[in-house]
Coordinates of C-alpha atoms and ligand atoms in Angstrom, one line a residue:
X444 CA 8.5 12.4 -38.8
X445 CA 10.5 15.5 -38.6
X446 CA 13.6 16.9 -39.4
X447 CA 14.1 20.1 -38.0
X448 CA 14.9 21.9 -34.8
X449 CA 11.9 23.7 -33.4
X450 CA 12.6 27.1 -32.4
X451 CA 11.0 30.1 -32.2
X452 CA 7.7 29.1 -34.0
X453 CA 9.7 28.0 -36.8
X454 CA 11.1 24.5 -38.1
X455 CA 14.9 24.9 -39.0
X456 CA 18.2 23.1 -39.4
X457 CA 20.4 22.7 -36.9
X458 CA 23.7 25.5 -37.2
X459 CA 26.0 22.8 -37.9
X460 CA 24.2 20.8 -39.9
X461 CA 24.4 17.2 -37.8
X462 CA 22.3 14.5 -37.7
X463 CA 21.7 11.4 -35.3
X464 CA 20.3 8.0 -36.1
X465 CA 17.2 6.7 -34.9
X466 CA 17.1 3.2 -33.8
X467 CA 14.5 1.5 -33.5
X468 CA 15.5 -1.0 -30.7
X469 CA 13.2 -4.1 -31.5
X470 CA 15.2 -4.5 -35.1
X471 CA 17.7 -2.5 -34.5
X472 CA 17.5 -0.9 -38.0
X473 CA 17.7 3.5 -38.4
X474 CA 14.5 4.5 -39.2
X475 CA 15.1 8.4 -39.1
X476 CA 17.5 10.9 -38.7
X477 CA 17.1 13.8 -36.2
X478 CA 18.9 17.0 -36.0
X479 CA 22.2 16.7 -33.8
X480 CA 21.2 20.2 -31.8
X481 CA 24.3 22.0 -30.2
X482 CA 25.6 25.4 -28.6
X483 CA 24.7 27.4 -31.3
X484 CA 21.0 25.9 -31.8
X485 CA 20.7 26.3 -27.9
X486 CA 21.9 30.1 -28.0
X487 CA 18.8 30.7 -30.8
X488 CA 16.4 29.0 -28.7
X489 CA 17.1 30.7 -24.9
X490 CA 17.4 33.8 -27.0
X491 CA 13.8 33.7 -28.3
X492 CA 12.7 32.0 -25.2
X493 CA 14.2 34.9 -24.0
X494 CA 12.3 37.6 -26.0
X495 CA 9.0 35.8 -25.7
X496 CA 9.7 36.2 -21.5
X497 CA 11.3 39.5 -21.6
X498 CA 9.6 41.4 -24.8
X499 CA 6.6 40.1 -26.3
X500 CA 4.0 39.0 -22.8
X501 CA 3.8 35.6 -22.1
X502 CA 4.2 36.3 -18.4
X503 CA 1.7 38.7 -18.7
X504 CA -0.8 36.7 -20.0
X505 CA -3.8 35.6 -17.8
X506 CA -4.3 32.2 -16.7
X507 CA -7.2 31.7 -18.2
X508 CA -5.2 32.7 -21.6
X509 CA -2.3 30.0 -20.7
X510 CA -5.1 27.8 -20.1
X511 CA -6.8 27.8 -23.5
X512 CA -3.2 27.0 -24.8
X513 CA -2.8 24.2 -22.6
X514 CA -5.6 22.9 -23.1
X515 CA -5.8 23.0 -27.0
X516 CA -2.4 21.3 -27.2
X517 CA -4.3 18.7 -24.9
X518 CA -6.5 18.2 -27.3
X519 CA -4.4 17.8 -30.3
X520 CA -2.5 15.4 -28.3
X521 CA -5.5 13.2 -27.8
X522 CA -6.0 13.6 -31.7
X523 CA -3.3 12.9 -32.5
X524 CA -2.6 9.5 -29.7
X525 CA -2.2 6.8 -32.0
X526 CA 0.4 8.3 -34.5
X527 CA 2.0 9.5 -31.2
X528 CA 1.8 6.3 -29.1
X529 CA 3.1 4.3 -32.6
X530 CA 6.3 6.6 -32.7
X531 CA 7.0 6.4 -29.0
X532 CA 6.9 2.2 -29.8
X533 CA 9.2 2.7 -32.5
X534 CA 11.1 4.7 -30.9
X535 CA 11.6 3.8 -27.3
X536 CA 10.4 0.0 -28.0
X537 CA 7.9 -0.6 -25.3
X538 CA 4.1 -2.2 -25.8
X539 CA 1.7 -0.1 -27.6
X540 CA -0.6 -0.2 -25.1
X541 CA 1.5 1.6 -22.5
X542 CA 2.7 3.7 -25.1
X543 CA -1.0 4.5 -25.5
X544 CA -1.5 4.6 -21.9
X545 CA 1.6 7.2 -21.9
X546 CA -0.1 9.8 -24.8
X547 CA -2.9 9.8 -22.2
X548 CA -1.3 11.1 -19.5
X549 CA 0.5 13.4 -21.3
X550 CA -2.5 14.9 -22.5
X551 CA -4.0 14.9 -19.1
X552 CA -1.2 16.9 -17.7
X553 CA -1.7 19.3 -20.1
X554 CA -5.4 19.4 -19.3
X555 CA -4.5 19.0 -15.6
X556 CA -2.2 22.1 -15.7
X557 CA -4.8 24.5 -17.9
X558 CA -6.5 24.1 -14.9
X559 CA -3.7 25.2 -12.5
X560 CA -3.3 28.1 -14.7
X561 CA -6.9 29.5 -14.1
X562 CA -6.5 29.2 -10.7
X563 CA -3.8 31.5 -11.2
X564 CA -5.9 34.4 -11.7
X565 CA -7.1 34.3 -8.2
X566 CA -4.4 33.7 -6.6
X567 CA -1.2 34.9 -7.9
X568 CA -1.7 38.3 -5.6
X569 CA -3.1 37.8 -2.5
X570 CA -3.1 39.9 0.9
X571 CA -1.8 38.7 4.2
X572 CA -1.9 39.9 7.3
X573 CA 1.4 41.2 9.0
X574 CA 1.8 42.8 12.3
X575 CA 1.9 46.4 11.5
X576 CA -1.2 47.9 10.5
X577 CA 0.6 51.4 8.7
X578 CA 1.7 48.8 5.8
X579 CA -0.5 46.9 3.6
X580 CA 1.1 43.2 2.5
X581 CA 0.4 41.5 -0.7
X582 CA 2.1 38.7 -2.2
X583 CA 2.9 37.9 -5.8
X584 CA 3.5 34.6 -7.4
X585 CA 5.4 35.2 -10.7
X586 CA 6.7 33.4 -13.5
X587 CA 10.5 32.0 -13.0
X588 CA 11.5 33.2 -16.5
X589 CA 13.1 30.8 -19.3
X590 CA 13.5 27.7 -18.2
X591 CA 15.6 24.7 -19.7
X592 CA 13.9 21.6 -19.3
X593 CA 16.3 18.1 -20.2
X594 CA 14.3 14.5 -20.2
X595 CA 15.1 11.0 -20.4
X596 CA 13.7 8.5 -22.6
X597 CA 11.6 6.1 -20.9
X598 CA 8.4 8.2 -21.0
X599 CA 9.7 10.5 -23.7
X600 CA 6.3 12.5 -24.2
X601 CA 5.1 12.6 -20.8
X602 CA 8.0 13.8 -19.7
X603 CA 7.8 16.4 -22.0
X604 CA 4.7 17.2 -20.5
X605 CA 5.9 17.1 -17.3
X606 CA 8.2 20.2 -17.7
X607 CA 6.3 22.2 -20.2
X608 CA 2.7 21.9 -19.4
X609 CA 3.5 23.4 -15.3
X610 CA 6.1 26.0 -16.8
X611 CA 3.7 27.3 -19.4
X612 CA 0.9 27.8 -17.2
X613 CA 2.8 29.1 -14.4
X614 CA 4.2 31.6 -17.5
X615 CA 7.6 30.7 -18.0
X616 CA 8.9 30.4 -21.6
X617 CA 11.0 26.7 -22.2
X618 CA 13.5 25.7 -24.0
X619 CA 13.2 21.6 -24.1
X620 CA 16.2 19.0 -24.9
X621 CA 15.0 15.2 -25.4
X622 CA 17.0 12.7 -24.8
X623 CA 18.8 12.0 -28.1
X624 CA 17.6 8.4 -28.3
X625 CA 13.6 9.4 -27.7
X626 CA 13.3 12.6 -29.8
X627 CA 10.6 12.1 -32.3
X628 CA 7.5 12.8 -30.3
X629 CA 9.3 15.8 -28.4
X630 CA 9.5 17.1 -32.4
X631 CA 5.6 16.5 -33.0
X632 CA 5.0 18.1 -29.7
X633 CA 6.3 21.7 -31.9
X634 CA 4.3 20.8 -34.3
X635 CA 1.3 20.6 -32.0
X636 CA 2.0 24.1 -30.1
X637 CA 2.4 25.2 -33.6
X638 CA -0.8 24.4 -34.5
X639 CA -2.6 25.5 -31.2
X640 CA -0.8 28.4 -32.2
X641 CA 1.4 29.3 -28.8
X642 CA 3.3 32.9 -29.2
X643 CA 6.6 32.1 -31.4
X644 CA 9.9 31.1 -28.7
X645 CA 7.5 30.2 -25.6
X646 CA 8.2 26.5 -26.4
X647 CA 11.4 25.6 -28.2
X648 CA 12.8 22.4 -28.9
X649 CA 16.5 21.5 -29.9
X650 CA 17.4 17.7 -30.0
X651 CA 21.1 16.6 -29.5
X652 CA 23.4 14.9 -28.0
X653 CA 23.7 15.4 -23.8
X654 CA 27.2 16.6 -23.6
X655 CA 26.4 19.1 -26.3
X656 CA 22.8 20.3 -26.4
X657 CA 22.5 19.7 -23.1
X658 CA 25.3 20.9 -21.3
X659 CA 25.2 24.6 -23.6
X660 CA 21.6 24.9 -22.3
X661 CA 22.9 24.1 -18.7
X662 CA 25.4 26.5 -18.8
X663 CA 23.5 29.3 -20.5
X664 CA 23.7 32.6 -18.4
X665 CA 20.2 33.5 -19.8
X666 CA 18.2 30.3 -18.4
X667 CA 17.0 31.5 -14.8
X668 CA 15.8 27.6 -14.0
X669 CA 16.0 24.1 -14.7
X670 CA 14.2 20.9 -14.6
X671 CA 16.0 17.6 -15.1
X672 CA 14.8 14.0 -15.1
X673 CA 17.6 11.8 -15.7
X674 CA 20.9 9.7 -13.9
X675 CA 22.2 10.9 -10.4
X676 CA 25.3 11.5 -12.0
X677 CA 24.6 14.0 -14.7
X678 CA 22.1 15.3 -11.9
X679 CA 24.7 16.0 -9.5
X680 CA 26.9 17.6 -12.8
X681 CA 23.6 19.9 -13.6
X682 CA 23.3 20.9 -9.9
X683 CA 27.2 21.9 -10.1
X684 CA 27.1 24.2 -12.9
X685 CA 23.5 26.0 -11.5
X686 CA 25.6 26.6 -9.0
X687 CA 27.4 28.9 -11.1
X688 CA 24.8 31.4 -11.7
X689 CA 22.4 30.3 -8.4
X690 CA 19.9 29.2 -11.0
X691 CA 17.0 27.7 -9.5
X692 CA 16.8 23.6 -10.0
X693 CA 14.4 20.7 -9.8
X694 CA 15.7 17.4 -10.1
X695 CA 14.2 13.9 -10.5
X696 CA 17.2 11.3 -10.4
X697 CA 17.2 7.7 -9.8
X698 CA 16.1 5.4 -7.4
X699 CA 16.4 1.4 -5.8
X700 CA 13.1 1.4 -4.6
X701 CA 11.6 -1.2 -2.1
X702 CA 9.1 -3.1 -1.9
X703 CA 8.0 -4.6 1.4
X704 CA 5.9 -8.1 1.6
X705 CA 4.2 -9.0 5.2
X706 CA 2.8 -12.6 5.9
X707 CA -0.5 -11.2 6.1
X708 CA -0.6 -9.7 2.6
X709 CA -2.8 -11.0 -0.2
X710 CA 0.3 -13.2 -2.0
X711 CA -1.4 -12.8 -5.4
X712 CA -1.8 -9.6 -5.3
X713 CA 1.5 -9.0 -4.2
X714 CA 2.8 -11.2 -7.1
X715 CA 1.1 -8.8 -9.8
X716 CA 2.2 -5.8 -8.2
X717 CA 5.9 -6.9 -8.0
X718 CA 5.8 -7.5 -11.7
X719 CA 4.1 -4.5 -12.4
X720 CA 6.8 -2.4 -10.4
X721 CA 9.8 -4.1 -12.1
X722 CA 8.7 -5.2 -15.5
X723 CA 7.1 -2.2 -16.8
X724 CA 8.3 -0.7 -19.4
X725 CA 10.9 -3.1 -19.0
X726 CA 12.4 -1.8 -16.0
X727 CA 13.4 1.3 -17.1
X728 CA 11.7 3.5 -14.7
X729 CA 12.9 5.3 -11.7
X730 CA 10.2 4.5 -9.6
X731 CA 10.7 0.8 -10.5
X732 CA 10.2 -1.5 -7.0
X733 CA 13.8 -3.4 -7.9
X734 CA 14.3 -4.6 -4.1
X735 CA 11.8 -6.9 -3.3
X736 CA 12.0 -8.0 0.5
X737 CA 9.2 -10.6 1.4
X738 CA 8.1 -12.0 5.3
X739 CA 9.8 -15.8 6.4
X740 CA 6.4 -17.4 6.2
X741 CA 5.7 -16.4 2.6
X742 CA 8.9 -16.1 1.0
X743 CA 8.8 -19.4 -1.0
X744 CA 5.3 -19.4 -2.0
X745 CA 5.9 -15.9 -3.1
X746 CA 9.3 -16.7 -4.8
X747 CA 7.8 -20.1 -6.7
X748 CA 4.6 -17.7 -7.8
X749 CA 7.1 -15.0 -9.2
X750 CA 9.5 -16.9 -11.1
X751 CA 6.3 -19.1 -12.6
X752 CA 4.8 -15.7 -14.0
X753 CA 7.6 -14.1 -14.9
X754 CA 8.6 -17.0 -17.4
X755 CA 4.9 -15.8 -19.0
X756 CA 5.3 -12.9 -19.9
X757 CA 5.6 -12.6 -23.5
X758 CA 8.8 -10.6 -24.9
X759 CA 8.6 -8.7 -28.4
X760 CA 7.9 -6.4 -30.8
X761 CA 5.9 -3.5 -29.0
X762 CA 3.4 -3.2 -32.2
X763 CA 2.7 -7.1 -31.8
X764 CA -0.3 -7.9 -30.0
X765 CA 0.2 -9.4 -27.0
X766 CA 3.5 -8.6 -25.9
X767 CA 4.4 -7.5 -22.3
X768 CA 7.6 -6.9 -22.7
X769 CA 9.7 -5.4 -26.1
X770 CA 13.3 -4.4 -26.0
X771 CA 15.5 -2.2 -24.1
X772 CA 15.8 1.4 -25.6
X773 CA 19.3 1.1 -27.0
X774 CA 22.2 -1.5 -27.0
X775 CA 24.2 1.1 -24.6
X776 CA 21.3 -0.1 -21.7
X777 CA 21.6 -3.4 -22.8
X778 CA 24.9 -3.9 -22.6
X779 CA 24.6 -2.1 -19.0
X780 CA 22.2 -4.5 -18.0
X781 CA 24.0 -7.7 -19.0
X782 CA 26.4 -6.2 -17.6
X783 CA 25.1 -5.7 -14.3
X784 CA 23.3 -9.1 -14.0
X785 CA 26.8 -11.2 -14.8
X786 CA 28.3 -8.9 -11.7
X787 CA 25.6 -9.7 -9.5
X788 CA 26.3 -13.3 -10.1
X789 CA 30.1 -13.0 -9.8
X790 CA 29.3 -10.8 -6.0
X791 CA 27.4 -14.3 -5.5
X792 CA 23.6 -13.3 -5.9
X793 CA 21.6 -16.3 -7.1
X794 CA 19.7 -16.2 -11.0
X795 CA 16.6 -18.0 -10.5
X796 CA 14.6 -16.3 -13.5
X797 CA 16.0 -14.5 -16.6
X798 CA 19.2 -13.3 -16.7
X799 CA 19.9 -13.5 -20.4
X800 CA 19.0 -11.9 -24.0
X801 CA 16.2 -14.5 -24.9
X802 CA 17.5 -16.8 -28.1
X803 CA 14.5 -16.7 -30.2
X804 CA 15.5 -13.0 -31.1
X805 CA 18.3 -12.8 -33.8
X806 CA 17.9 -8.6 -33.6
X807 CA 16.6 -6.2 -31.1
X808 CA 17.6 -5.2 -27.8
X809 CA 16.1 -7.9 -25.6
X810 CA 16.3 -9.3 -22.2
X811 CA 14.4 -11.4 -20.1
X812 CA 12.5 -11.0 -16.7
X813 CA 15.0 -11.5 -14.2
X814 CA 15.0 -12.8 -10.4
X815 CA 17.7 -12.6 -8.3
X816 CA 18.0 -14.1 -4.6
X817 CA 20.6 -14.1 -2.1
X818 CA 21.8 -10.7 -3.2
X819 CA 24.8 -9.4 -0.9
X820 CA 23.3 -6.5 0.8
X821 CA 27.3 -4.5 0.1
X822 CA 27.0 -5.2 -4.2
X823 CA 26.0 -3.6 -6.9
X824 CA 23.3 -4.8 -7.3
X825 CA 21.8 -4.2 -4.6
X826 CA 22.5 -0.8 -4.2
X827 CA 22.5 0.1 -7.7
X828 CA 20.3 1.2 -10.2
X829 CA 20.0 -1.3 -12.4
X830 CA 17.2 0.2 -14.7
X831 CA 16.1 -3.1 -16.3
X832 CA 13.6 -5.9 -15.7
X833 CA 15.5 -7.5 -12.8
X834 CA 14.6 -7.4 -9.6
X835 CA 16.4 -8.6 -6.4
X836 CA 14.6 -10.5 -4.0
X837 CA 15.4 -11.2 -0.6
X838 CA 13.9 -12.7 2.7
X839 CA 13.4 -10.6 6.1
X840 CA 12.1 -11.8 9.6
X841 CA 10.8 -8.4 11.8
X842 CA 9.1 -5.6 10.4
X843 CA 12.1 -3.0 12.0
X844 CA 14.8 -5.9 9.9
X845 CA 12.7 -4.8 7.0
X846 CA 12.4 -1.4 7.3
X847 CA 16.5 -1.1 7.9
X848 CA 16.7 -2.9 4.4
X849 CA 14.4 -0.5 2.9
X850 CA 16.0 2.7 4.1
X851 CA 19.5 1.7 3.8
X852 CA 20.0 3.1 0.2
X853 CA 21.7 6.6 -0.8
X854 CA 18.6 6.8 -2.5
X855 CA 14.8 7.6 -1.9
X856 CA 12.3 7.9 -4.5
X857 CA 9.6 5.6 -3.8
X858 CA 8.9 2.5 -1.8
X859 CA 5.9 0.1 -1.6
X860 CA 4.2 -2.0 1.4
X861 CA 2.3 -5.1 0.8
X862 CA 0.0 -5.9 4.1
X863 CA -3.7 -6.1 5.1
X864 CA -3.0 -4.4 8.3
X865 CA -3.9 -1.0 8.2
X866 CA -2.0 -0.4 11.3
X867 CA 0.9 -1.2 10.2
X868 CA 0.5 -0.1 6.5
X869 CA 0.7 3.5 8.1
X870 CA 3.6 2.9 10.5
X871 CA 5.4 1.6 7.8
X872 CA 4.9 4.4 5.2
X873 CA 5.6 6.5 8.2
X874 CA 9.0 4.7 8.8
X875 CA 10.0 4.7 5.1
X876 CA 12.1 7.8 3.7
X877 CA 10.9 7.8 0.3
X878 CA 9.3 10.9 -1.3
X879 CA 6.3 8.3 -2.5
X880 CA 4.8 5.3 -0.4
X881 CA 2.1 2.8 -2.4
X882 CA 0.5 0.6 -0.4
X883 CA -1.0 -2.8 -1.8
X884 CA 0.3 -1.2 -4.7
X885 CA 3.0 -0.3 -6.8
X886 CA 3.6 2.5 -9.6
X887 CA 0.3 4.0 -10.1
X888 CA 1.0 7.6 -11.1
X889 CA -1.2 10.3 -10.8
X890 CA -1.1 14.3 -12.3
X891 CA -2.3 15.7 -9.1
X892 CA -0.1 14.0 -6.6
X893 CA 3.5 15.0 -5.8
X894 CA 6.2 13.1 -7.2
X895 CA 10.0 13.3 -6.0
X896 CA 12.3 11.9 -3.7
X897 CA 14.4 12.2 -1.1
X898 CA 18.1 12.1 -0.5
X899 CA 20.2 11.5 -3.9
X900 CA 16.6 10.7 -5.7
X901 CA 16.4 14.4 -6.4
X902 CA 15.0 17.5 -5.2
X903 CA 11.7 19.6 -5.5
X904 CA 8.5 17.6 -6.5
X905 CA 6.6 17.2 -9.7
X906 CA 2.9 17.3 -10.8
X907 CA 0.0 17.9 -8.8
X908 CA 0.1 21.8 -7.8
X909 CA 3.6 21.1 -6.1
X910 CA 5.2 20.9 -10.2
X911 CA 3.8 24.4 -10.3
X912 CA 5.5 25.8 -7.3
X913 CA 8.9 24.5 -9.8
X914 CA 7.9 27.6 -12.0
X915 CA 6.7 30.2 -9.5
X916 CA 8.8 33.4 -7.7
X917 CA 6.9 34.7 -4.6
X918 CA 7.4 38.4 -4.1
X919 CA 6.5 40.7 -1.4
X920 CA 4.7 44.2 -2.5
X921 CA 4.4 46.3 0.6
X922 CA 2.9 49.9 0.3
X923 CA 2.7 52.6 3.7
X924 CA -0.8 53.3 3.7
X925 CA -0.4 55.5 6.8
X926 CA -1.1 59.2 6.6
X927 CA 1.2 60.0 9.1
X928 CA 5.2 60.6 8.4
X929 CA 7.3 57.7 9.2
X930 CA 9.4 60.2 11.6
X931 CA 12.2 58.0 11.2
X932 CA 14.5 60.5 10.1
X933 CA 12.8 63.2 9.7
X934 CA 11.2 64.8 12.9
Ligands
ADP519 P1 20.5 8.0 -19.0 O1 21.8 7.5 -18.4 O2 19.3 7.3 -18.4 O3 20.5 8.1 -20.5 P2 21.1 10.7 -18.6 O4 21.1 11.4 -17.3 O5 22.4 10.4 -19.2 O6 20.3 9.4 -18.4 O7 20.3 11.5 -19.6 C1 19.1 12.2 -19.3 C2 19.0 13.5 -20.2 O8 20.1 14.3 -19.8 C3 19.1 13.3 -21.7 O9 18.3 14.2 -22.3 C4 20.6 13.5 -22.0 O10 20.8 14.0 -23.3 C5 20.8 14.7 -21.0 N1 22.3 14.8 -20.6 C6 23.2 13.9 -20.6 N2 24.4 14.5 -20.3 C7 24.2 15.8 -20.1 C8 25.0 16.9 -19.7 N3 26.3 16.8 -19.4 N4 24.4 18.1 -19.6 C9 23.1 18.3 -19.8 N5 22.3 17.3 -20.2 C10 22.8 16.0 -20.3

């Protein structure tokens, strides 16, 4: 595990010398220490990000170059998946085998963007036709510049990947900030690009603490874009000071997504999905389906199926075999969850599943599968991100009752539609104002599909060829090809 800051091709101590604990929240106990990152690290890392932009040709590569990068640290990601995946468990606490499934699809989007990249070389200057025939038009798709990209921690690595893999092949230079709970496979990620041997101070990584790390590399004069995944609030506090300086910004905030259940829809199906969308990696995901609203006619069924699977699922260790659900990533969201459940119940939502740390655990940062019903549609709740494995369920009569229900939320990042009427599956998705619609489905996540929301879910979209717009200027080249004179002034 590492120790250092990674900047500009080199490992080195942080400025000031701090350290932060790392937790690891199934037994609570430090396992590591990480460098505590702050303005002084930052200004060392935009600064060679800086020079690697400005001075020494990344921009100038060609695709194809960004794209043998990309996809060499692709392959030492797949090389290195288990070591990877075990950290992220020990680390984040969630089961290997998403973990696994995580290292994956970091690797792919690295893959997936070396491929982007290529494509670059055809079409980063392209003709177009304009309506004057003495000028010839082209148009140039350039690299942003240096950009500061700030994660959470439920996907720590592909996160990671989802900021630097699009940035590096579009040709921007990065300086990343992990969250300061998930930081470990961020740190191997430098030791990868230093082994696939990326030019020193295109990638540079400085851990810390938000308010310090994080907020210098907001604020820096010399960062021309960022790309945050994280809470609305610190979202809205980024967007504020990019105001500043007009640099540019992607954001991908938080979301109370819904999920819709029709009479007609296959209940068991809708039963796994609804798990799937709340319980996965333990609810701590901003796509995560948290308002379940289910059709009269199979509300109870549905309910009675729920609750009777969700008392299954098998709590634990993420390295044990077996387990479906491990431990919240720190005793902060724990607390914040506990928290949030005992307000439900005091606004006078009903606990029919969960709702508690289970008592067979004497350490880690555990909490059950939770159901609520009978949610008011004005509490916290409701309208809150919860970002935990409880999910709200309530009961709807029309299809329009529903689709108020679903829309009425500051927020929009995804929703979901459970039906076997294809009719309505597309009015519905139609209808919903969410930046991603599953139907008979929930979560499933793929590299070349946009991902982003609307209203206070964020702005811009992610992956797919969409995440590399994030890193792209468009400029206009126009020449005179006309032998005559312009005559404009001159006569
Ligand atoms: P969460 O509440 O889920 O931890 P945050 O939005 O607080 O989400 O954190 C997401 C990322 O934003 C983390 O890397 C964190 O360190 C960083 N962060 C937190 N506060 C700030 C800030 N004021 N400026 C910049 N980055 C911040």
């Amino acid at each position: 595990m590492r120790t250092q800051l990674f900047i500009d091709g080199r490992w080195t101590d942080p400025v000031n010398k701090g350290q932060l604990d790392v937790i690891n929240p199934a037994t609570e106990q430090v396992i590591h220490v990480i460098p505590k990152g702050t303005a002084e690290d930052i200004e060392l890392a935009v600064s060679a990000a800086r020079r690697a932009f400005d001075k020494d040709g990344w921009p100038n590569t060609t695709g194809a170059q960004r794209g043998a990068y990309l996809r060499r640290i692709a392959e030492l990601i797949r090389e290195r998946s288990e070591m990877l995946a075990r950290l992220e468990v020990l680390d984040n606490g969630k089961p290997l085998p998403e973990a696994r499934w995580d290292i994956g699809d970091a690797a792919g989007c690295f893959e997936y963007y070396a491929g982007l990249a290529e494509q670059l070389d055809d079409t980063s200057v392209v003709d177009i036709a304009i309506s004057d025939d003495r000028f010839r038009t082209r148009v140039r798709r350039e690299a942003v510049g240096v950009v500061g990209g700030i994660i959470p921690w439920n996907y720590p690595l592909l996160m990671a990947s989802w900021k630097v893999a699009p940035a590096l092949a579009a040709g921007c230079t990065i300086v990343l900030k992990p969250a300061e709970n998930t930081s470990l496979t961020a740190l191997e990620l430098g030791a990868i690009v230093q082994e696939a041997e990326l030019p020193a101070g295109v990638l540079n990584i400085v851990t810390g603490l938000g308010a310090e790390a994080g907020q210098a590399l907001v604020s820096h004069p010399q960062v021309d874009k960022l790309a945050f995944t994280g809470s609305g609030r610190i979202g809205s506090q980024i967007m504020a000071e990019a105001a500043k300086d007009i640099k540019r910004i992607s954001l991908e905030l938080g979301g109370k997504s819904p999920l819709i259940v029709f009479d007609d829809a296959d209940i068991e199906g809708a039963v796994e999905w609804i798990m799937f969308g709340i319980f996965w990696n333990q609810g701590q995901v901003c796509s995560a389906t948290s308002r379940v609203l289910v059709q009269d006619g199979v509300y109870d069924k549905l309910l009675t199926r729920l609750i009777e699977e969700a008392k299954k699922i098998t709590l634990g260790d993420g390295l044990k075999e077996g387990v479906l659900l491990g431990p919240l990533v720190s005793k902060q969201q724990l607390d914040q969850v506990i928290a949030a459940v005992a307000r439900a119940q005091e606004d006078g939502a009903q606990l029919v599943a969960g709702g508690h740390r289970p008592g067979e655990f004497s350490q880690g940062y555990f909490f059950q599968p939770t159901i609520l019903t009978e949610v008011p549609l004005d509490s916290h709740a409701w309208k809150e991100e919860i970002f935990g494995p409880v999910v709200c369920v309530r009961r709807f009569t029309t299809e329009s009752e529903a689709l108020t229900l679903a829309n009425d939320s500051r927020f929009g990042l995804a929703a979901a539609v459970m039906t076997q009427d294809n009719v309505r599956a597309d009015r519905v998705s139609a209808a919903l104002r969410a930046g991603i619609v599953w139907i008979n489905c929930s979560q499933p996540t793929f590299t070349e599909a946009p991902w982003g929301g609307y209203k206070q879910s964020g702005i811009g979209r992610e992956l797919g060829k969409w995440g590399l717009e994030n890193y792209l200027e468009t400029k206009q080249v126009t020449t005179y090809i006309s032998r005559d004179p312009w005559g404009w002034y001159i006569k």
